[in-house]
CSV table of C-alpha atoms in Angstrom, one decimal:
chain,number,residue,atom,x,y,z
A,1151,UNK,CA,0.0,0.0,0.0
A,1152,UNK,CA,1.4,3.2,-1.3
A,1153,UNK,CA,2.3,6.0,2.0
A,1154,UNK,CA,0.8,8.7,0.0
A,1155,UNK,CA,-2.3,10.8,1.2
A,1156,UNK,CA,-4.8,12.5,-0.8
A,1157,UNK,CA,-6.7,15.4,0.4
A,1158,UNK,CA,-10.4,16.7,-2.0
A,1159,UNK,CA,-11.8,19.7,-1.2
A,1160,UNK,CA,-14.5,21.0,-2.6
A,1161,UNK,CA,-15.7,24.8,-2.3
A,1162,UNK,CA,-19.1,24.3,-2.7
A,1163,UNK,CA,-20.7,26.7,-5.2
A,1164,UNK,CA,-17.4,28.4,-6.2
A,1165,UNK,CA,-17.8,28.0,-10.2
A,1166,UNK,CA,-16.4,29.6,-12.6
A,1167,UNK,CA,-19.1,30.1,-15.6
A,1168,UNK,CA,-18.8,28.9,-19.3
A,1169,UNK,CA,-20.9,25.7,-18.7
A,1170,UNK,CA,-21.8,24.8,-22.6
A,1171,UNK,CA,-25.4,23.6,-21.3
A,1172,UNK,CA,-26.3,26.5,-19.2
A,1173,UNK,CA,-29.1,27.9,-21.3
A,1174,UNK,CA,-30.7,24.5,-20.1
A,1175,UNK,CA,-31.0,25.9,-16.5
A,1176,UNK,CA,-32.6,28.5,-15.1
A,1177,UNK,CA,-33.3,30.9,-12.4
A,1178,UNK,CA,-36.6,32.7,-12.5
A,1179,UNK,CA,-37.1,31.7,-15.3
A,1180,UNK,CA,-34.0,33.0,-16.7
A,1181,UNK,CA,-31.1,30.6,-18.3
A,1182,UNK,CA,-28.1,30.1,-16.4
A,1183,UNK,CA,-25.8,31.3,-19.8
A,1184,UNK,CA,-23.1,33.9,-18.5
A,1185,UNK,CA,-23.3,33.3,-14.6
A,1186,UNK,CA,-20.2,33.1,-13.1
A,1187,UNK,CA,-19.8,32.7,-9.5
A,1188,UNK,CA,-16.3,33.9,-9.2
A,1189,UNK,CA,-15.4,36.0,-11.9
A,1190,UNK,CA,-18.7,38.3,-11.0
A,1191,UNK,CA,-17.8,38.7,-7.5
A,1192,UNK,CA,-13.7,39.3,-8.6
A,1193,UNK,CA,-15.1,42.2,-11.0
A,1194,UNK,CA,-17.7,43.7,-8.2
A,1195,UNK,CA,-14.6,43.4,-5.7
A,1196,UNK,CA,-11.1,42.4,-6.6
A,1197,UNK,CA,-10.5,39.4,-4.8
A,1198,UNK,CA,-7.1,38.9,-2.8
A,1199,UNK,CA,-6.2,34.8,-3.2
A,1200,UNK,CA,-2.5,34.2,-3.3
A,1201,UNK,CA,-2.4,30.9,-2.4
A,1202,UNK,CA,-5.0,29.2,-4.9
A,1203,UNK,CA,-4.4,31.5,-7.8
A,1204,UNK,CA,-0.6,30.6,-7.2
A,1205,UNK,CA,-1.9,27.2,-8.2
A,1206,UNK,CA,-4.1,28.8,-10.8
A,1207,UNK,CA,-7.1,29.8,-10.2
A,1208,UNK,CA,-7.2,32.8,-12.8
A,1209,UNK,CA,-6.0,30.9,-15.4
A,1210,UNK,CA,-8.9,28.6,-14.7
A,1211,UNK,CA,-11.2,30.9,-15.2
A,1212,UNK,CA,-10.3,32.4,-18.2
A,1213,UNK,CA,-9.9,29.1,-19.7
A,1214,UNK,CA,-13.3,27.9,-18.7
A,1215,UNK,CA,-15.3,31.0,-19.6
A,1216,UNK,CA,-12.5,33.6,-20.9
A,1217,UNK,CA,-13.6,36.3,-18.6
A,1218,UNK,CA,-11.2,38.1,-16.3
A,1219,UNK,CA,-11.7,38.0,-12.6
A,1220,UNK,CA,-9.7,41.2,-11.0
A,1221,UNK,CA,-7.3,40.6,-8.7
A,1222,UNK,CA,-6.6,37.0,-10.0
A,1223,UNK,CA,-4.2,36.0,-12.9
A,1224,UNK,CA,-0.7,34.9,-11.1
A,1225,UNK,CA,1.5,32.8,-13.5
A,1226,UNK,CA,0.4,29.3,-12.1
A,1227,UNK,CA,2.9,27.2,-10.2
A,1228,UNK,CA,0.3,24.3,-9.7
A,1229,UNK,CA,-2.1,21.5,-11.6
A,1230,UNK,CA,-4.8,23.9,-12.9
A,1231,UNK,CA,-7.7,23.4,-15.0
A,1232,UNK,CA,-11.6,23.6,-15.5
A,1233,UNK,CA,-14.1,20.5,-15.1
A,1234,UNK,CA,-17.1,20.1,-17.0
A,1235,UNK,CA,-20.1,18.1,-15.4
A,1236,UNK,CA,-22.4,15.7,-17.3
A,1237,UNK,CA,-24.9,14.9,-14.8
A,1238,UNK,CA,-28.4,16.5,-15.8
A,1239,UNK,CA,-28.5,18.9,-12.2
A,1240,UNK,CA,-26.8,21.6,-10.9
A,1241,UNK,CA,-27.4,20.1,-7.1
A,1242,UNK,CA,-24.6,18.8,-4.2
A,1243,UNK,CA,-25.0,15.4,-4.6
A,1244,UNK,CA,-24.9,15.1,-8.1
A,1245,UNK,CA,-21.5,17.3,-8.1
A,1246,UNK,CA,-20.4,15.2,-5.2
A,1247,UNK,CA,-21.0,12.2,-6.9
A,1248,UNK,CA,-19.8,12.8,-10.5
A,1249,UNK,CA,-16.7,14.2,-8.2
A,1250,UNK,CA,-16.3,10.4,-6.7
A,1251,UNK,CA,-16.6,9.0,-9.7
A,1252,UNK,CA,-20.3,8.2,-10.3
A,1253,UNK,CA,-22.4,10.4,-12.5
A,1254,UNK,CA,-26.3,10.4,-11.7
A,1255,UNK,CA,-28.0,7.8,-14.3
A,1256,UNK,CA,-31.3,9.4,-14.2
A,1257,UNK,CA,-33.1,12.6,-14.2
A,1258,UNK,CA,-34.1,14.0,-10.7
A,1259,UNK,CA,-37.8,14.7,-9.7
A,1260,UNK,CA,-38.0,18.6,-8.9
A,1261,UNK,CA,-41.8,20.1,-7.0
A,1262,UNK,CA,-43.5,22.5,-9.6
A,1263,UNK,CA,-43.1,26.3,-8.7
A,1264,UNK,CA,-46.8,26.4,-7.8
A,1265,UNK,CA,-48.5,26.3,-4.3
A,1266,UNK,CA,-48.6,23.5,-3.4
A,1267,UNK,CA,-45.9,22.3,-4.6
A,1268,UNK,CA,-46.2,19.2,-2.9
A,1269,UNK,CA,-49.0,16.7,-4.2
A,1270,UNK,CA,-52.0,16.1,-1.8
A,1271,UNK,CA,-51.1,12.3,-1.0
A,1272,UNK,CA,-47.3,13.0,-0.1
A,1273,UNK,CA,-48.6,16.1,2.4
A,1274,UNK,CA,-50.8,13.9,3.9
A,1275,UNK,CA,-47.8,11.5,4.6
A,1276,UNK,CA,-45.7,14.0,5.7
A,1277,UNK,CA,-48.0,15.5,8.1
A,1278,UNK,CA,-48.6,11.9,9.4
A,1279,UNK,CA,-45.3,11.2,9.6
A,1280,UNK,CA,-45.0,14.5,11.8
A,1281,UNK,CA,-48.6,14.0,13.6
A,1282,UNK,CA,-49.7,17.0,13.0
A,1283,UNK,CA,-52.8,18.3,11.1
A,1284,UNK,CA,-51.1,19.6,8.1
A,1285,UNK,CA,-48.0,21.5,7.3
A,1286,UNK,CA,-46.9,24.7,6.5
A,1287,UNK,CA,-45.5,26.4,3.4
A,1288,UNK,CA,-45.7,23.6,0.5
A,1289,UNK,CA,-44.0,26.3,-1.9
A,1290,UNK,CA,-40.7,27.2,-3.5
A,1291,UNK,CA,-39.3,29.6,-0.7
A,1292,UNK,CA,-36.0,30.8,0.9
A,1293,UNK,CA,-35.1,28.9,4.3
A,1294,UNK,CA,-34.6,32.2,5.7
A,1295,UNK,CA,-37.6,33.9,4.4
A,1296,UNK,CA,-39.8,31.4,5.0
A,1297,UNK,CA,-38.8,30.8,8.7
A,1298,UNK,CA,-39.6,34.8,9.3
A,1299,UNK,CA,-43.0,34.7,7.8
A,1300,UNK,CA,-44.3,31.1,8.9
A,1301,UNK,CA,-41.9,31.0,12.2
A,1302,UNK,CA,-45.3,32.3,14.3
A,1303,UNK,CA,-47.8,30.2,13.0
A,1304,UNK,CA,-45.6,27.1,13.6
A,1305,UNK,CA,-45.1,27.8,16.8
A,1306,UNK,CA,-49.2,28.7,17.6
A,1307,UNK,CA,-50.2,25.2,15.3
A,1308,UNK,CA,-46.8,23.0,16.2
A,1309,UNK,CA,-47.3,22.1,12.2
A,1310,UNK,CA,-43.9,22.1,10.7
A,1311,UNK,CA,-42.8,24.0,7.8
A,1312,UNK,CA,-41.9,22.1,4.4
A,1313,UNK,CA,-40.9,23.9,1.4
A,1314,UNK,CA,-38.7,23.0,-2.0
A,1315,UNK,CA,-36.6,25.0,-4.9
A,1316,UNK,CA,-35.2,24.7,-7.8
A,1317,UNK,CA,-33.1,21.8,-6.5
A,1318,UNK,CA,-34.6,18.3,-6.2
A,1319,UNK,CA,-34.8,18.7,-2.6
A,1320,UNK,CA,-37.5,18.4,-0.3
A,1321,UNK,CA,-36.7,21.2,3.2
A,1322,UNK,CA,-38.3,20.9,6.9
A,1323,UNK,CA,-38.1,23.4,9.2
A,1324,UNK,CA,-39.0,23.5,12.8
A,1325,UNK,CA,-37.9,25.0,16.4
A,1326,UNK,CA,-35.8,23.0,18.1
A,1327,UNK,CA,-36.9,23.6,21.8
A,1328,UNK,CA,-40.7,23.9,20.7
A,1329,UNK,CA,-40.8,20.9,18.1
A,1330,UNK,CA,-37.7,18.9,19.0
A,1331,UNK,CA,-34.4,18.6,17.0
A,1332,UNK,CA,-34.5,14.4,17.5
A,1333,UNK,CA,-38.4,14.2,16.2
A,1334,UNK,CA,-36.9,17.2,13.0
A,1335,UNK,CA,-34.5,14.1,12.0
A,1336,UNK,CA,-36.9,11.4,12.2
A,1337,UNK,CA,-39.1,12.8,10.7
A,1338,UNK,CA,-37.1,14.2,7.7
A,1339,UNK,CA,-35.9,10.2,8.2
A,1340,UNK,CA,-39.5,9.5,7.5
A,1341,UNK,CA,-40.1,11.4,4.8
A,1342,UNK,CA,-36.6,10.8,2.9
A,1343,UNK,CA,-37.9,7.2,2.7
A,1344,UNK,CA,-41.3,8.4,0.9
A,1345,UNK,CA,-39.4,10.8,-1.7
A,1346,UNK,CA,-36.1,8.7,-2.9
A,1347,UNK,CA,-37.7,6.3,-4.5
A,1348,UNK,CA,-39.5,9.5,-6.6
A,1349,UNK,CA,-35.9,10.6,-7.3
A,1350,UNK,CA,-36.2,13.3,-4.8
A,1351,UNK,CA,-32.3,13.9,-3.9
A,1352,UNK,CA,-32.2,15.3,-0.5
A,1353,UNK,CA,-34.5,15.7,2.5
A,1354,UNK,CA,-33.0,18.6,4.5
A,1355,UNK,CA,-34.1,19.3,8.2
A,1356,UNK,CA,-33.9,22.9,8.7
A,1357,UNK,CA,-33.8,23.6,12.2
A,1358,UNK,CA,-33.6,27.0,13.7
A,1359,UNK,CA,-34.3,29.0,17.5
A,1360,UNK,CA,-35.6,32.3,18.4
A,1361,UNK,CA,-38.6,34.3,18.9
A,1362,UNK,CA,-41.4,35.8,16.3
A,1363,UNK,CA,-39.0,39.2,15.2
A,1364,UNK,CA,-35.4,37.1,15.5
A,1365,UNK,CA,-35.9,33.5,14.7
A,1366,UNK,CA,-32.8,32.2,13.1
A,1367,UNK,CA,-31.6,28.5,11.2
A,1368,UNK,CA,-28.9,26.7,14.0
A,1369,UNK,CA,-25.9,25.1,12.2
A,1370,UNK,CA,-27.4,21.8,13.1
A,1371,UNK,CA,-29.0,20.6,9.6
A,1372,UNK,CA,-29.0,17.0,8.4
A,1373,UNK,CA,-29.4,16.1,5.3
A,1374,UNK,CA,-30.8,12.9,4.0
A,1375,UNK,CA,-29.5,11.9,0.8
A,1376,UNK,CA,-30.5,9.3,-1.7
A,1377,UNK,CA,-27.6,7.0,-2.0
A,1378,UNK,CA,-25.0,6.9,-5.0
A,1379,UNK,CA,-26.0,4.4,-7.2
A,1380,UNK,CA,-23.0,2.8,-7.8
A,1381,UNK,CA,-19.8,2.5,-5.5
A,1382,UNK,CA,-18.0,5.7,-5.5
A,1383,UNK,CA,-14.4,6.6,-4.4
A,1384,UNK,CA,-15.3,6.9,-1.1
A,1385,UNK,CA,-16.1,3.1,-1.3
A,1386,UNK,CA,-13.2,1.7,-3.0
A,1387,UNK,CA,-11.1,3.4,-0.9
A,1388,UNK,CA,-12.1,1.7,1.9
A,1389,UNK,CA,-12.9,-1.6,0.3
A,1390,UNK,CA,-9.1,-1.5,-0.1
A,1391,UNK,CA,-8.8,-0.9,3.5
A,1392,UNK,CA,-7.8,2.8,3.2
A,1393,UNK,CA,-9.2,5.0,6.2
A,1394,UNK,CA,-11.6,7.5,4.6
A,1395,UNK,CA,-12.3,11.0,6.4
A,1396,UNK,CA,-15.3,13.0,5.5
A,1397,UNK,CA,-15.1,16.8,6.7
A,1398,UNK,CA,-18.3,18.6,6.7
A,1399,UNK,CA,-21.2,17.1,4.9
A,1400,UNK,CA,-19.9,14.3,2.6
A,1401,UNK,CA,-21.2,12.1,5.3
A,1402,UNK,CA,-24.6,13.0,4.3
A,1403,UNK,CA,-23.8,13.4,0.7
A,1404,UNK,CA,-22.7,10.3,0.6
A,1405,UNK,CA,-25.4,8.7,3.1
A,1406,UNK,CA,-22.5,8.0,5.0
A,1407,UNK,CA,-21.2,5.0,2.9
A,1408,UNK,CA,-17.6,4.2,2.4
A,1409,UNK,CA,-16.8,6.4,5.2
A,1410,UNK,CA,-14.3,5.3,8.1
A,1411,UNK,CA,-14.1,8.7,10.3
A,1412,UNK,CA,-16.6,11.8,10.2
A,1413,UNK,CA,-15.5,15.4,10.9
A,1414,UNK,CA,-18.5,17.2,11.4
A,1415,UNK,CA,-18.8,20.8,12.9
A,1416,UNK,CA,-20.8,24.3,13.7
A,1417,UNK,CA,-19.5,26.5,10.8
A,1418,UNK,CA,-16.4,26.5,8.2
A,1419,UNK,CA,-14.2,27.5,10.7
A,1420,UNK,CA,-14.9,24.6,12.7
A,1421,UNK,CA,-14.1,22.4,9.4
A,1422,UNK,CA,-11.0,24.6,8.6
A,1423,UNK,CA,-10.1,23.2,11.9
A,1424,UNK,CA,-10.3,19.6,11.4
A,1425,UNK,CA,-8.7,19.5,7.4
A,1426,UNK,CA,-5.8,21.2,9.0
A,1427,UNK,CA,-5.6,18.7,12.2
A,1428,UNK,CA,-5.8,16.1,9.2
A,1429,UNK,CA,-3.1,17.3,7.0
A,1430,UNK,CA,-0.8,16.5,10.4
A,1431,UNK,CA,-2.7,13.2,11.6
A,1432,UNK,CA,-4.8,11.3,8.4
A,1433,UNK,CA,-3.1,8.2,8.2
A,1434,UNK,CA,-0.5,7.0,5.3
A,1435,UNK,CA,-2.5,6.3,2.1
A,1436,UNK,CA,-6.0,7.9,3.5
A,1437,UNK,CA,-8.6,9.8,1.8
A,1438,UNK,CA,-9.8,12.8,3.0
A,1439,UNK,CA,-12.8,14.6,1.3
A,1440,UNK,CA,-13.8,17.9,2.8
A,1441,UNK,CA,-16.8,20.1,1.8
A,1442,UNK,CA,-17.2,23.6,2.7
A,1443,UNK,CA,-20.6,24.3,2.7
A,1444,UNK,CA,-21.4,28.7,3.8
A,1445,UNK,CA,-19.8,30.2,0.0
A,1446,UNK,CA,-23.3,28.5,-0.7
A,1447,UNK,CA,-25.7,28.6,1.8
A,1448,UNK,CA,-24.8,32.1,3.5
A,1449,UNK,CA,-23.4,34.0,0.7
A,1450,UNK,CA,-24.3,32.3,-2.3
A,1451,UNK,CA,-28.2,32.0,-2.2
A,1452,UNK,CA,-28.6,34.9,0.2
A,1453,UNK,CA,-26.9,36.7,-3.0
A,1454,UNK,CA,-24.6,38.5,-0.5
A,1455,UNK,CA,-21.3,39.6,-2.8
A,1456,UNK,CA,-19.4,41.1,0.1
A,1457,UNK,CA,-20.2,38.2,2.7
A,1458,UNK,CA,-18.9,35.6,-0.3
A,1459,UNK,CA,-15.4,37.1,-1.5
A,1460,UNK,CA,-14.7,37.9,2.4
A,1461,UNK,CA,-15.1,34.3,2.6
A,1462,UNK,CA,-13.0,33.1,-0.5
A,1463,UNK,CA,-10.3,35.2,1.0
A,1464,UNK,CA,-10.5,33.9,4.4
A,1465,UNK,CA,-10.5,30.2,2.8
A,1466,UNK,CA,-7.8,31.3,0.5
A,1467,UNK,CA,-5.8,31.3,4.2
A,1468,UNK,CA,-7.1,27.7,5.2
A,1469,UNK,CA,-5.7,26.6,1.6
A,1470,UNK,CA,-2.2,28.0,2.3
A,1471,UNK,CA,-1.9,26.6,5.8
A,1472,UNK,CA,-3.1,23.3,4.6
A,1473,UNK,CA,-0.1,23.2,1.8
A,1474,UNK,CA,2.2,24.3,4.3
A,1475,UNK,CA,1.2,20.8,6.7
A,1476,UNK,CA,1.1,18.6,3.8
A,1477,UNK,CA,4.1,15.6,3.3
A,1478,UNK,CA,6.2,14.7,0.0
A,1479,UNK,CA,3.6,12.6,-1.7
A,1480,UNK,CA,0.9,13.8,-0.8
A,1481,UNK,CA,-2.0,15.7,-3.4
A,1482,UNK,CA,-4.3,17.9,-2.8
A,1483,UNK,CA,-7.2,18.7,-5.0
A,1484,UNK,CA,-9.4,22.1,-4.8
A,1485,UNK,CA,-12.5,21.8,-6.9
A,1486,UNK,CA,-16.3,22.9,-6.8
A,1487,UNK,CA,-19.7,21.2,-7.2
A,1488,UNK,CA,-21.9,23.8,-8.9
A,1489,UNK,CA,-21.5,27.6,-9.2
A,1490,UNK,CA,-24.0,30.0,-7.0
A,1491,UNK,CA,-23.5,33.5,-8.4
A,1492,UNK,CA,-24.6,35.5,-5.9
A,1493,UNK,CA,-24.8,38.7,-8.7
A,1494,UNK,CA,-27.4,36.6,-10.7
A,1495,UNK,CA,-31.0,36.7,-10.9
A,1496,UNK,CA,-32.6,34.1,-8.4
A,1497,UNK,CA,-31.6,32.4,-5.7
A,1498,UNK,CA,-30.7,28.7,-7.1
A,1499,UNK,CA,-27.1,27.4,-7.6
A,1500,UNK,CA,-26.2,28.4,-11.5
A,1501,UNK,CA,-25.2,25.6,-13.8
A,1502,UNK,CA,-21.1,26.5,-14.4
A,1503,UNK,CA,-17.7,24.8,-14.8
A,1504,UNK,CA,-15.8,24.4,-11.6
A,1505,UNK,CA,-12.1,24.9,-10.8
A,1506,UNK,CA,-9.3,21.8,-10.6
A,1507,UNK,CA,-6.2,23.2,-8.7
A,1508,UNK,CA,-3.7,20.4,-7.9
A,1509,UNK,CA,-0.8,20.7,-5.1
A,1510,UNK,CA,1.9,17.9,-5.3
A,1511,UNK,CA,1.5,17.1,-9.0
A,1512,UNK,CA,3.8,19.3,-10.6
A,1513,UNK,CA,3.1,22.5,-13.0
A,1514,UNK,CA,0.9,22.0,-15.5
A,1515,UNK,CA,-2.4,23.1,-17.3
A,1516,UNK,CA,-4.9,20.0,-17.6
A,1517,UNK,CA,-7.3,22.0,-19.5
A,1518,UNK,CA,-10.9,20.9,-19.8
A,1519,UNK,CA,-11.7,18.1,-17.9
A,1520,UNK,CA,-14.5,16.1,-16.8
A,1521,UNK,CA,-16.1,15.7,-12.9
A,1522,UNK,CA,-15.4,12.2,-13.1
A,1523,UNK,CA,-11.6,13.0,-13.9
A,1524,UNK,CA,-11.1,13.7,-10.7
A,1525,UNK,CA,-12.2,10.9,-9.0
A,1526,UNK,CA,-10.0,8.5,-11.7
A,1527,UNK,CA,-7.1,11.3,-10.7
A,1528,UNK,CA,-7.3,10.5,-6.8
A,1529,UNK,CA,-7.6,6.9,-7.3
A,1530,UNK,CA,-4.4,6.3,-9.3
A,1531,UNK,CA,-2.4,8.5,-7.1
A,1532,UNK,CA,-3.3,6.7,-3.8
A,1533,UNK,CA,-2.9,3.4,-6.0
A,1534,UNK,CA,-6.9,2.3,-6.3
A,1535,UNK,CA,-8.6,0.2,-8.7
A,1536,UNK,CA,-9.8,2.5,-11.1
A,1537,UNK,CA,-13.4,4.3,-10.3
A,1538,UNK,CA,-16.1,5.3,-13.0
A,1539,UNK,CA,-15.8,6.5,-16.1
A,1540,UNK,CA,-13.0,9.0,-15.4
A,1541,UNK,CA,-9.2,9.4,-16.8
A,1542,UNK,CA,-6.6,10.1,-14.8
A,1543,UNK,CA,-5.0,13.3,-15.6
A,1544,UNK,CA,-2.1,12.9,-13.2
């Protein structure tokens, strides 16, 4: 068994535009053609990133969409390139997966924009499930918004608050003293069981605390995946008797298969925390996969431009300090699942090419690559049977 380590991290949302199917996605009815996460937010703010655009970030995005993004465009000193998915979403686990080798076989179920959105037979489960009399929402909504407008009545009827988006997800939302956070998961448990087998991909449980005027989502959300539907990288990994870490949410991504240690915590920072104890303790020949979820879901969807590059530059830290830790032999991969650009109309993740930034693999420019790619490209360097579709561009 090889000694060398391989570290995957993926920015969640961080894309980089020039997806060739974009007009196939919209938001608000709009197509998806011309977002791009980070160029848009480099050119409302020069972004300072030393350490990934060392590896070459800039030159990833010009290469995947040819705009500029100010403020990136260092001559690259690391593996760079852009990666194209062919999954038919723009969702987490479909990025995820592709990522690990497995791109979805099938179309995902997605609720109508309409209220409800939910067909009559499925609330009634749900609201048996929850025993309750009904629920609340049954629309396309923001977590946040919906929480502030419905956080009253859910706490007057003890009916808990369901609601969907573009995504092929299916969101619950309730107060964790005055409903319970234990009967939130079983009951998102519940109703994951009802929606998978319609190709729903994720039931989320959407907890949050406060008062009618300052209720606010906890950083204790679960989400309940469909599982991959074939064995991923995760899984041959361990089948080989590597030890796996998951950092974030792969656990739930991944419906925690294939997985030897999780590394779960309260914000980024917390995860920031545990990659970086990792890059010093993760065993010889381990996987760690990492996801950092808040580009997305506090910047990203909330469309907050300011919050999200503050955050690329704070991460742009936790990717130098992580090179700095990290042995001869080991690689490090920095990629993305879906773009989110927070200057676009919406509020939906954008259909986009992501960035691949390699440390440990030389200079070079890989140039357009596929999702799967990467998975094939992690597998041969920790010395794996070979996963999915993928090539190796190591």
């Amino acid at each position: 068994m090889t000694d060398r380590r391989a570290f995957l991290i993926v920015m969640d949302s961080v894309g980089i535009g020039g997806a060739p199917d974009a007009g196939a996605y919209f938001n608000d009815g709009l197509p998806d053609t011309g977002a791009n996460t980070l160029a848009h937010i480099a050119q409302a703010r020069p972004l300072i990133m030393p350490h990934l655009d060392a590896l070459g970030l800039g030159a990833a995005i010009r290469l995947a969409s040819g705009e500029a993004a100010p403020g990136l465009g260092a001559r690259p000193q690391g593996l760079w390139g852009a990666a194209t998915e062919v999954s038919r979403g723009k969702d987490t686990p479909s990025g995820h997966w592709e990522i690990a080798g497995v791109p979805v076989p099938w179309d995902w179920h997605y609720f109508p924009d309409a209220r409800p959105a939910f067909p009559a037979d499925l609330t009634q489960r749900i609201a048996q499930a929850a025993g309750t009399g009904g629920i609340l929402g049954n629309e396309h909504a923001s977590g946040t918004e919906i929480i502030a407008r419905l956080g009253a009545e859910h706490l007057r009827s003890g009916w808990p608050i369901c609601y969907t988006s573009a995504d092929s997800v299916l969101q619950i939302a309730a107060h964790e003293d005055a409903f319970g956070l234990d009967r939130l998961y079983r009951l998102c448990q519940d109703v994951a069981a009802m929606v998978h087998p319609m190709r729903v991909g994720r039931v989320i449980a959407r907890p949050f605390l406060g008062a009618e005027g300052s209720f606010a989502r906890t950083p204790n959300r679960r989400d309940y995946a469909i599982a991959p539907p074939g064995p991923t990288l995760l899984d041959v990994a361990q089948e080989a008797g590597r030890a796996t870490h998951a950092v974030g949410k792969i656990g739930d991504i991944f419906s925690h298969r294939g997985i030897s240690a999780l590394h779960k915590g309260r914000s980024d920072a917390d995860l920031a925390g545990h990659l970086l104890a990792l890059a010093d303790q993760a065993e010889p020949g381990s996987l760690t996969f990492a996801n950092f979820v808040e580009f997305d879901s506090l910047y990203g969807h909330r469309r907050d431009v300011a919050g999200y590059a503050a955050a690329l530059e704070w991460f742009d830290g936790v990717a130098g300090a992580l090179m700095a830790r990290l042995r001869p032999g080991d690689l490090a991969i920095f990629t993305a699942d879906h773009g989110n650009d927070p200057t676009w109309h919406g509020t939906d993740h954008t259909r986009e090419r992501v960035p691949v930034l390699g440390w440990g693999c030389g200079v070079r420019e890989i140039g357009q690559v596929g999702f799967a790619d990467i998975a094939a490209s992690v597998a041969a360097h920790l010395g794996l049977p070979s996963v999915g579709p993928g090539r190796s561009f190591l």
